[in-house]
Amino acid sequence: MVKIGYGGDYNAEQWPAPVWDQDHKLFGEAHIDTLTVGVFTWGLTQPGPDVYDFTVLDRIVERAAAEGRRICLATGTGAHPAWLAKRHPEVTRTDFEGRKHRYGQRHNSCPSSPVFRRLSTEMARRLAQRYGGNPAVIAWHVGNEYGGACYCDLCADGFRGWLRRRYGTLEALNAAWYTTFWSHTFTGWDQIEPPSALTEHWRGPDHTAFPGITLDYLRFMSDAMLANYRDEKAAIRESDPHTPVTTNFMGLYRPIDYHRWAPHLDFASWDNYPPDDRSPARMALAHDLIRGLKDGQPFWLMEQTPSVTACRDVNPLKRPGVMRLWSWQAVAHGADAVLFFQMRAGRGASEKYHGAVIGHAGRADTRVFREVAALGAELSALGGVTLGARTPARVALLFDWDSWWALEISDGPSRLVRYLDVVTAYHRALWTLGADLDVIGVTAPLDDYDVVVAPALHMVKGDLADRLSAVAFRGGSVLTTFLSGRVDENDNAFLTDVPGPLGTLLGIRVDEWDAREPVYVNRVRVGDATFQSRLLFELVLPQGAEVVGRYEEDWYAGTAAITRNDFGAGHGWYVGAGLDCAGVTWVVRQVLRRHGLLGPYPDLG
Amino acid sequence: MVKIGYGGDYNAEQWPAPVWDQDHKLFGEAHIDTLTVGVFTWGLTQPGPDVYDFTVLDRIVERAAAEGRRICLATGTGAHPAWLAKRHPEVTRTDFEGRKHRYGQRHNSCPSSPVFRRLSTEMARRLAQRYGGNPAVIAWHVGNEYGGACYCDLCADGFRGWLRRRYGTLEALNAAWYTTFWSHTFTGWDQIEPPSALTEHWRGPDHTAFPGITLDYLRFMSDAMLANYRDEKAAIRESDPHTPVTTNFMGLYRPIDYHRWAPHLDFASWDNYPPDDRSPARMALAHDLIRGLKDGQPFWLMEQTPSVTACRDVNPLKRPGVMRLWSWQAVAHGADAVLFFQMRAGRGASEKYHGAVIGHAGRADTRVFREVAALGAELSALGGVTLGARTPARVALLFDWDSWWALEISDGPSRLVRYLDVVTAYHRALWTLGADLDVIGVTAPLDDYDVVVAPALHMVKGDLADRLSAVAFRGGSVLTTFLSGRVDENDNAFLTDVPGPLGTLLGIRVDEWDAREPVYVNRVRVGDATFQSRLLFELVLPQGAEVVGRYEEDWYAGTAAITRNDFGAGHGWYVGAGLDCAGVTWVVRQVLRRHGLLGPYPDLG
Amino acid sequence: MVKIGYGGDYNAEQWPAPVWDQDHKLFGEAHIDTLTVGVFTWGLTQPGPDVYDFTVLDRIVERAAAEGRRICLATGTGAHPAWLAKRHPEVTRTDFEGRKHRYGQRHNSCPSSPVFRRLSTEMARRLAQRYGGNPAVIAWHVGNEYGGACYCDLCADGFRGWLRRRYGTLEALNAAWYTTFWSHTFTGWDQIEPPSALTEHWRGPDHTAFPGITLDYLRFMSDAMLANYRDEKAAIRESDPHTPVTTNFMGLYRPIDYHRWAPHLDFASWDNYPPDDRSPARMALAHDLIRGLKDGQPFWLMEQTPSVTACRDVNPLKRPGVMRLWSWQAVAHGADAVLFFQMRAGRGASEKYHGAVIGHAGRADTRVFREVAALGAELSALGGVTLGARTPARVALLFDWDSWWALEISDGPSRLVRYLDVVTAYHRALWTLGADLDVIGVTAPLDDYDVVVAPALHMVKGDLADRLSAVAFRGGSVLTTFLSGRVDENDNAFLTDVPGPLGTLLGIRVDEWDAREPVYVNRVRVGDATFQSRLLFELVLPQGAEVVGRYEEDWYAGTAAITRNDFGAGHGWYVGAGLDCAGVTWVVRQVLRRHGLLGPYPDLG
Ligand SMILES: [Zn+2]
Ligand SMILES: [Zn+2]
Ligand SMILES: [Zn+2]
């Protein structure tokens, strides 16, 4: 059967055989055809240093296959076993505070630990040898929700090696990190420590004396975990050359640069746990981001709750119809699978109150189960018509982990300006106005787009400025905002007017900027309309650009807040103030209208 | 003289002899007859490893006895001496963050330290040998305000031993903790670590990946300190077979399960430091809880301030008459002693601004001293008429540390639902309506009660469900609320409909529940009245029960929020929503009225 | 040229030669004549253990001298080099949480480290040998913004030595710290640990079980850093006997007792970074405090930003004219130099967005540069007329680090009463009313003052009470407030009526006091006027004093809140309540008026 995969995480190892019977019967009733199994089975499949035991996993896989279900098989390395931590303390992490952890939780492995790398890879190898040929296994699920960070001495060594490869010489490194500042010149690689509460950070992970070090550590940690993923994938490929391999991303997740990971996944997948009921735009952005990771290729919705989460302080219930609505939203954005966490609620531990398709009492007559079953029927009826579909977009939204990191670890101008807030504001406007759009990284080709929106593009690397200029030059529109074009790839300020290499495209210059508490509002007038702006107010000095909006308050009243520059056959737009939602929508509307890219209901927003 | 004991903590060792003269003169003026001495004297009585020196304590005891005052003699082990921490670093604690402490503060001893256990016991032994026969010594005060926690390796060993005794095998332990989850199966006892910020806790002491581990550590730590208390008591009993032994509890104090401690105290006592002037109901609950620890036997109010505290951010002054009012409230709830902390204000250290009967200037003409003296005269006039009195109650309120712990260390449904908030809401209603009540543990006999109120009875252990059913069956009323009947003694969910073993008694089933921020209100209608509910909204499905109250809002408007089930000759009540004060009072009023247990002024509340 | 120095921190080592050319050209345009150089150059001048290299610093100094600019030469020891931390881990600090730091940040040296002390001193020695004779070098700038704290074992040893010198015997120390409390008697010097999160502190640096220990550690740490400063100064003096030596203070900075440091500076200087635009009074206080450190001698404004800071969450822009206004305020308060941080904005690291005279683009046509240049012209026009000027004040405001520390590390009566809030309230009234005033320490002579205002003079040491009485006796006015006269120099309460040794002067006694949350207001009536009071309400019992203001609310309505006592030919005023701004101004106005010390516009405030 070729259709959207439907099912979810199934931790059958937690249950005795009679429960399995009940489960598969209920799966049948709910049109469940896809089960993710083995996500946390390392302790089960390797109960001791030299002991591998696949008995239970064999049964789970065999049973699912026998029932005609498809299996997304996890390598189970998202949490290591207790014996491993006891025998090899190196596998546990050291946290940002410098505290060496002992055994506990999940996501608990040091990515640089040779022991962890060897044994997790060996587990993937053995699983692939055993199950790689099983036709029920349609995908590999490596690890789980990679993330967090480690600051141990093994990671320090790994970081130094990563830096040697990146910079070659200490001279280059000192220049990149601007270490003449505060007497920080490094004269030996071993002097470099992971940036943490014990070294450069004066208040939490975002407050660093040296953003250059911190930025590189973020990059290194993302790469170190990517190496873990790649280790396991390579081991799988030794015996299973074709079954696609993925890992579950977490949407708008800061610690991992998914753009750098994406080439190594055969398809992307992600876990959708919005904080509340009022997140349709934010979910749309995340779907678009994930789809954009693989050039628009369909992805899997790997996890969502059918009802409630458990880890939040307050865990609201999804109202009737909400799960269905959000599932269809995923499909409409490119999902080829709609999966739940989880199929059956665990009895104990920290997720016992997390929602599940089947609750503790094993009932089929609950509202939640009925809605799951109803959606299952709908997806079955749909069949394969949406599989592999593409979104034809003429609008691109740039999303850049480096800019995210650099912006938020900077001292000044304002900690209140958050990258995601800016991006979601511009995305929401595009979404509200009905534009088809792709969310892409800063190295993706821009040739197919008429409109490129790059909110808070703090860091401008490589040939990006040229490529953005080319979009405008050939008649397109480029829209960017305050705090764009500030730093190079090492987070050093451009020694030119702000906005650095974007200045020519935008036809402006910014010498100074004001940051204020949220209670302070400066109105911005555009034609007959006035919008509020908050938090950041750049004083935009036109150098050829036309002034579109002007501040109405304070000593810079009457000066430019929004500009549009003619560049070639197109436009370079700049929004220098933290406009409110209506203001952002107004600007975006002007841009889309010029290219005829407003959606069918542009006045709904 | 047989009367209510009146006096308090007297740290005479801080003062020279002339001050003692002044003190005892003022004690006489204030009708002070009872002094608690020696609470922090370990450094004084054992100034070095092999040196004991009771000279000063002898003088204090002799002087008090000579003045005709009764002595509550402390063992002084609530804080260890500086030399002990230096010589035996094992005696200091390791905190939740994994930080080994050095010498400082009080409540500073690792309960598992063999050195601490040996020396604290030896101190109690020697004190009993020396003062056990002194007729002025009417009670022993072991340690002081036991509490806090330690996470050191000695405690880790102690925990493992405690677990072996509890579970016997690792198989049983793994089942209890549900360790198949997140690959946590323990294959050796030494793999188990105290649950802390370095292991299972992802955010503070209440956010744990494995509530099973955390719950057991709470139980273990309470037991470990109980062992400290029992060590000292046993040492006292070697030479003093009769003088009653106690330690001062702290009322509604989460870390110690006072029900497990109570059998080992000859009488209960507690320290009453309400956070503000508006706490009469809360204090009543605490008094009732303490009285209930020993089957209704009178207790001592071991500490209260005559005027102000010092440790709070803001320390308000007790207004004229408040100290008297609260003292009489204690007596009315069963106190056989009314004692202050402290008799004379210390000059230095952290309690120098804590209120005292005698201030720094040693005056008798202060308002506070005059009020103390006036109450002393009243208590003297009262004589012994209330001593040993009992409260004849037909209403029981269940209070359960295991439910408290399990509820508050759970992920989901809501961190905002706090055990004490629920318990105090129902207690306040009973108190407002004037019902005589006992606050009892879940293993106490229920035979004497017509009404049993069990708010948020999250964990249902042993035969409790049967005994509650029996209350209703014979015509009584059982009232419980949301989040009751959820887990067994290992904090694993019952594999049945919610509320688990209480389902038959209550005649309902709960498949789902909604949690919301405090700003969200759902009204609940009962007859003509409407009440507000907040935080948690269980969707109650009657399975025989009568619907008493219904939600008025949201997609579940019209469904049951409050139910009453006929069970035998009695009733099982269930309140599924976080009702406001008026709503709780309405429900409790119905229950009490049926049994004629409303107090004389039921409309005052 | 003799005039107010104008310029600032110039980190030329961060830039290549062509930039230097541009810089000096722009300095000329802006009338910059003074450059602070070498503040963070340790890594540059000592790139390895036995290697000194002054090549770059030579060029910077030579170039500045050649351009005719004056040089404030820093010793560069405010941050140590990376190789030093690697080679000698002892040089890094251990923080309040007990965490040993690795290399990072600045202000990162343990003040007790012999290695740090030896090498930092040697650096100062070599710099003085090399540049001491250079006529362009007009001042030495030792270290930078001394502050923070270290809790390492070296500091523990240093603390023990400091205590031995202070107390001589453990008996005296135990008495001072009141160690009979909580069994804390120390029987060996080695039992004493730095008070930290691992020892006496139960919640942060201000919540200590033993304020005596904590107070002495604050004193010790201030002294330990003073020793660092003195080491370097002595090394400078070996070869440069005359050039004045300073270090840059931070105004109202709690960790360092500037009064104890002041005798060792040849002139005082400070860095002015007010939190917002609304700080003129607070800046005036800081200027007066700094001027008062050296008996009224002029000081330098060592740092201010021309535009924005970077380290705050929100960094507002100085509006046009604000930098000029604040610079003139500094001059009017006694500044003989007006300097910026910094001359050119750094490209990278944590201050890349901190404002500078010259921005990243190197422009002279920015608003900020133009304002800097305009002020430079004004200061040049002014010439030397204000240099060395004195403020003839008849009003003294007492400022006391010991009282600040003792008050804020106390448990009770209220954590909300902050020393600076009280001091700034009374200073603001004096400032509003136009009084010329000196801010002085508690050991400064009082003979020249008619009015002495001592807000929250918590600790009364030595002969201070006598000297204050003498002021009143000869006809002056002494004004003090709640929480004054509470403790002796060891933070032990006086064993007399509150306010201790001030009682006779003030003619009152205080037995009790109420503390309340900020929402609670008690009005205080004085004549026809009524003012609000908050936070703390002392119940003042007149013992000869006249009642000036009375509470209007609560059970103590009608009792005294403000009193004035005739003492000799003068007055002792006491304000027992946390009066609002208008109330404080009313009281201060009465005091000033009597002495004819109201300024020319006393009704402006
Ligand atoms: Zn690591
Ligand atoms: Zn321990
Ligand atoms: Zn140190």
mmCIF file of N, CA and C in Angstrom, chain C residues 260-328:
data_model
loop_
_atom_site.group_PDB
_atom_site.id
_atom_site.type_symbol
_atom_site.label_atom_id
_atom_site.label_comp_id
_atom_site.label_asym_id
_atom_site.label_seq_id
_atom_site.Cartn_x
_atom_site.Cartn_y
_atom_site.Cartn_z
ATOM 1 N N ARG C 260 38.900 52.685 52.089
ATOM 2 C CA ARG C 260 40.148 52.061 52.537
ATOM 3 C C ARG C 260 41.224 52.096 51.448
ATOM 4 N N TRP C 261 40.788 52.176 50.213
ATOM 5 C CA TRP C 261 41.759 52.240 49.113
ATOM 6 C C TRP C 261 42.318 53.648 48.899
ATOM 7 N N ALA C 262 41.487 54.628 49.160
ATOM 8 C CA ALA C 262 41.785 55.997 48.709
ATOM 9 C C ALA C 262 43.162 56.511 49.112
ATOM 10 N N PRO C 263 43.609 56.249 50.342
ATOM 11 C CA PRO C 263 44.931 56.798 50.701
ATOM 12 C C PRO C 263 46.053 56.326 49.783
ATOM 13 N N HIS C 264 45.835 55.217 49.102
ATOM 14 C CA HIS C 264 46.899 54.650 48.282
ATOM 15 C C HIS C 264 46.835 55.109 46.818
ATOM 16 N N LEU C 265 45.865 55.919 46.484
ATOM 17 C CA LEU C 265 45.790 56.483 45.140
ATOM 18 C C LEU C 265 46.302 57.920 45.192
ATOM 19 N N ASP C 266 47.008 58.325 44.158
ATOM 20 C CA ASP C 266 47.450 59.721 44.115
ATOM 21 C C ASP C 266 46.323 60.634 43.679
ATOM 22 N N PHE C 267 45.475 60.115 42.852
ATOM 23 C CA PHE C 267 44.206 60.811 42.596
ATOM 24 C C PHE C 267 43.172 59.734 42.287
ATOM 25 N N ALA C 268 41.924 60.065 42.503
ATOM 26 C CA ALA C 268 40.855 59.093 42.267
ATOM 27 C C ALA C 268 40.340 59.232 40.841
ATOM 28 N N SER C 269 39.794 58.157 40.350
ATOM 29 C CA SER C 269 39.165 58.204 39.029
ATOM 30 C C SER C 269 38.058 57.170 39.000
ATOM 31 N N TRP C 270 37.116 57.364 38.104
ATOM 32 C CA TRP C 270 36.031 56.377 38.047
ATOM 33 C C TRP C 270 35.385 56.314 36.682
ATOM 34 N N ASP C 271 34.646 55.215 36.496
ATOM 35 C CA ASP C 271 33.969 54.922 35.232
ATOM 36 C C ASP C 271 32.474 55.114 35.431
ATOM 37 N N ASN C 272 31.885 55.961 34.625
ATOM 38 C CA ASN C 272 30.486 56.335 34.823
ATOM 39 C C ASN C 272 29.581 55.710 33.764
ATOM 40 N N TYR C 273 28.917 54.637 34.152
ATOM 41 C CA TYR C 273 27.974 53.959 33.256
ATOM 42 C C TYR C 273 26.607 53.895 33.921
ATOM 43 N N PRO C 274 25.903 55.011 33.948
ATOM 44 C CA PRO C 274 24.583 54.998 34.587
ATOM 45 C C PRO C 274 23.649 54.053 33.828
ATOM 46 N N PRO C 275 22.703 53.461 34.544
ATOM 47 C CA PRO C 275 21.835 52.476 33.899
ATOM 48 C C PRO C 275 20.886 53.077 32.873
ATOM 49 N N ASP C 276 20.607 54.364 32.963
ATOM 50 C CA ASP C 276 19.641 54.937 32.021
ATOM 51 C C ASP C 276 19.786 56.449 31.984
ATOM 52 N N ASP C 277 18.900 57.086 31.228
ATOM 53 C CA ASP C 277 18.952 58.538 31.067
ATOM 54 C C ASP C 277 18.497 59.303 32.303
ATOM 55 N N ARG C 278 17.923 58.596 33.257
ATOM 56 C CA ARG C 278 17.262 59.294 34.363
ATOM 57 C C ARG C 278 18.099 59.234 35.640
ATOM 58 N N SER C 279 19.384 59.423 35.488
ATOM 59 C CA SER C 279 20.275 59.208 36.619
ATOM 60 C C SER C 279 21.087 60.419 37.049
ATOM 61 N N PRO C 280 20.644 61.647 36.794
ATOM 62 C CA PRO C 280 21.526 62.766 37.155
ATOM 63 C C PRO C 280 21.834 62.821 38.648
ATOM 64 N N ALA C 281 20.862 62.547 39.492
ATOM 65 C CA ALA C 281 21.135 62.620 40.922
ATOM 66 C C ALA C 281 22.099 61.518 41.335
ATOM 67 N N ARG C 282 21.862 60.324 40.820
ATOM 68 C CA ARG C 282 22.731 59.213 41.182
ATOM 69 C C ARG C 282 24.176 59.464 40.714
ATOM 70 N N MET C 283 24.325 60.025 39.537
ATOM 71 C CA MET C 283 25.677 60.346 39.062
ATOM 72 C C MET C 283 26.306 61.412 39.946
ATOM 73 N N ALA C 284 25.491 62.379 40.370
ATOM 74 C CA ALA C 284 26.014 63.425 41.256
ATOM 75 C C ALA C 284 26.535 62.801 42.551
ATOM 76 N N LEU C 285 25.792 61.859 43.083
ATOM 77 C CA LEU C 285 26.224 61.178 44.303
ATOM 78 C C LEU C 285 27.553 60.476 44.071
ATOM 79 N N ALA C 286 27.643 59.767 42.952
ATOM 80 C CA ALA C 286 28.884 59.038 42.682
ATOM 81 C C ALA C 286 30.052 60.002 42.505
ATOM 82 N N HIS C 287 29.844 61.083 41.774
ATOM 83 C CA HIS C 287 30.916 62.083 41.635
ATOM 84 C C HIS C 287 31.345 62.591 43.015
ATOM 85 N N ASP C 288 30.352 62.925 43.849
ATOM 86 C CA ASP C 288 30.673 63.462 45.177
ATOM 87 C C ASP C 288 31.410 62.427 46.021
ATOM 88 N N LEU C 289 30.981 61.176 45.899
ATOM 89 C CA LEU C 289 31.651 60.111 46.648
ATOM 90 C C LEU C 289 33.110 59.999 46.227
ATOM 91 N N ILE C 290 33.333 60.008 44.928
ATOM 92 C CA ILE C 290 34.699 59.845 44.434
ATOM 93 C C ILE C 290 35.542 61.058 44.839
ATOM 94 N N ARG C 291 34.964 62.227 44.727
ATOM 95 C CA ARG C 291 35.714 63.425 45.131
ATOM 96 C C ARG C 291 36.034 63.369 46.620
ATOM 97 N N GLY C 292 35.069 62.833 47.393
ATOM 98 C CA GLY C 292 35.263 62.757 48.839
ATOM 99 C C GLY C 292 36.333 61.763 49.260
ATOM 100 N N LEU C 293 36.677 60.861 48.365
ATOM 101 C CA LEU C 293 37.671 59.842 48.742
ATOM 102 C C LEU C 293 39.016 60.471 49.073
ATOM 103 N N LYS C 294 39.322 61.528 48.364
ATOM 104 C CA LYS C 294 40.621 62.179 48.551
ATOM 105 C C LYS C 294 40.421 63.583 49.118
ATOM 106 N N ASP C 295 39.568 63.699 50.122
ATOM 107 C CA ASP C 295 39.386 64.976 50.821
ATOM 108 C C ASP C 295 39.025 66.126 49.894
ATOM 109 N N GLY C 296 38.247 65.815 48.870
ATOM 110 C CA GLY C 296 37.773 66.893 48.012
ATOM 111 C C GLY C 296 38.667 67.217 46.832
ATOM 112 N N GLN C 297 39.765 66.529 46.723
ATOM 113 C CA GLN C 297 40.713 66.731 45.617
ATOM 114 C C GLN C 297 40.060 66.344 44.279
ATOM 115 N N PRO C 298 40.342 67.027 43.186
ATOM 116 C CA PRO C 298 39.737 66.667 41.889
ATOM 117 C C PRO C 298 40.056 65.237 41.482
ATOM 118 N N PHE C 299 39.210 64.720 40.628
ATOM 119 C CA PHE C 299 39.339 63.324 40.187
ATOM 120 C C PHE C 299 39.260 63.284 38.666
ATOM 121 N N TRP C 300 39.413 62.115 38.126
ATOM 122 C CA TRP C 300 39.231 61.931 36.684
ATOM 123 C C TRP C 300 37.969 61.136 36.404
ATOM 124 N N LEU C 301 37.245 61.554 35.413
ATOM 125 C CA LEU C 301 36.231 60.682 34.846
ATOM 126 C C LEU C 301 36.965 59.790 33.851
ATOM 127 N N MET C 302 37.281 58.591 34.263
ATOM 128 C CA MET C 302 38.171 57.741 33.467
ATOM 129 C C MET C 302 37.462 57.115 32.279
ATOM 130 N N GLU C 303 36.182 56.801 32.432
ATOM 131 C CA GLU C 303 35.447 56.195 31.328
ATOM 132 C C GLU C 303 34.001 56.682 31.336
ATOM 133 N N GLN C 304 33.479 56.871 30.137
ATOM 134 C CA GLN C 304 32.045 56.973 29.909
ATOM 135 C C GLN C 304 31.851 56.624 28.441
ATOM 136 N N THR C 305 30.652 56.223 28.090
ATOM 137 C CA THR C 305 30.428 55.928 26.671
ATOM 138 C C THR C 305 29.936 57.168 25.972
ATOM 139 N N PRO C 306 30.417 57.408 24.751
ATOM 140 C CA PRO C 306 29.875 58.539 24.003
ATOM 141 C C PRO C 306 28.451 58.288 23.513
ATOM 142 N N SER C 307 28.011 57.044 23.506
ATOM 143 C CA SER C 307 26.717 56.767 22.858
ATOM 144 C C SER C 307 25.954 55.628 23.541
ATOM 145 N N VAL C 308 26.434 54.400 23.429
ATOM 146 C CA VAL C 308 25.704 53.256 23.999
ATOM 147 C C VAL C 308 26.664 52.355 24.772
ATOM 148 N N THR C 309 26.083 51.605 25.691
ATOM 149 C CA THR C 309 26.796 50.494 26.302
ATOM 150 C C THR C 309 26.440 49.238 25.516
ATOM 151 N N ALA C 310 27.031 48.111 25.906
ATOM 152 C CA ALA C 310 26.716 46.856 25.221
ATOM 153 C C ALA C 310 26.327 45.750 26.193
ATOM 154 N N CYS C 311 26.744 45.855 27.428
ATOM 155 C CA CYS C 311 26.617 44.712 28.332
ATOM 156 C C CYS C 311 25.237 44.583 28.958
ATOM 157 N N ARG C 312 24.399 45.580 28.752
ATOM 158 C CA ARG C 312 23.077 45.501 29.380
ATOM 159 C C ARG C 312 22.109 44.733 28.490
ATOM 160 N N ASP C 313 21.025 44.289 29.073
ATOM 161 C CA ASP C 313 20.011 43.624 28.259
ATOM 162 C C ASP C 313 19.484 44.573 27.198
ATOM 163 N N VAL C 314 19.242 45.797 27.599
ATOM 164 C CA VAL C 314 18.777 46.832 26.672
ATOM 165 C C VAL C 314 19.743 47.997 26.804
ATOM 166 N N ASN C 315 20.313 48.420 25.699
ATOM 167 C CA ASN C 315 21.343 49.451 25.720
ATOM 168 C C ASN C 315 20.859 50.692 24.986
ATOM 169 N N PRO C 316 20.235 51.598 25.721
ATOM 170 C CA PRO C 316 19.687 52.783 25.050
ATOM 171 C C PRO C 316 20.785 53.728 24.581
ATOM 172 N N LEU C 317 20.437 54.523 23.602
ATOM 173 C CA LEU C 317 21.353 55.483 22.992
ATOM 174 C C LEU C 317 21.285 56.810 23.756
ATOM 175 N N LYS C 318 22.463 57.397 24.003
ATOM 176 C CA LYS C 318 22.458 58.739 24.585
ATOM 177 C C LYS C 318 21.930 59.725 23.550
ATOM 178 N N ARG C 319 20.906 60.426 23.915
ATOM 179 C CA ARG C 319 20.319 61.397 23.016
ATOM 180 C C ARG C 319 21.277 62.568 22.744
ATOM 181 N N PRO C 320 21.015 63.346 21.722
ATOM 182 C CA PRO C 320 21.876 64.498 21.444
ATOM 183 C C PRO C 320 21.978 65.411 22.669
ATOM 184 N N GLY C 321 23.165 65.784 23.006
ATOM 185 C CA GLY C 321 23.377 66.695 24.136
ATOM 186 C C GLY C 321 23.588 66.009 25.467
ATOM 187 N N VAL C 322 23.208 64.771 25.575
ATOM 188 C CA VAL C 322 23.296 64.092 26.865
ATOM 189 C C VAL C 322 24.762 63.857 27.250
ATOM 190 N N MET C 323 25.546 63.402 26.312
ATOM 191 C CA MET C 323 26.962 63.169 26.608
ATOM 192 C C MET C 323 27.619 64.476 27.041
ATOM 193 N N ARG C 324 27.302 65.542 26.369
ATOM 194 C CA ARG C 324 27.867 66.850 26.739
ATOM 195 C C ARG C 324 27.420 67.260 28.136
ATOM 196 N N LEU C 325 26.122 67.095 28.393
ATOM 197 C CA LEU C 325 25.578 67.499 29.692
ATOM 198 C C LEU C 325 26.256 66.720 30.815
ATOM 199 N N TRP C 326 26.386 65.429 30.634
ATOM 200 C CA TRP C 326 26.968 64.605 31.691
ATOM 201 C C TRP C 326 28.466 64.866 31.851
ATOM 202 N N SER C 327 29.104 65.215 30.768
ATOM 203 C CA SER C 327 30.525 65.543 30.872
ATOM 204 C C SER C 327 30.706 66.814 31.697
ATOM 205 N N TRP C 328 29.888 67.806 31.421
ATOM 206 C CA TRP C 328 29.972 69.042 32.213
ATOM 207 C C TRP C 328 29.565 68.806 33.658
#
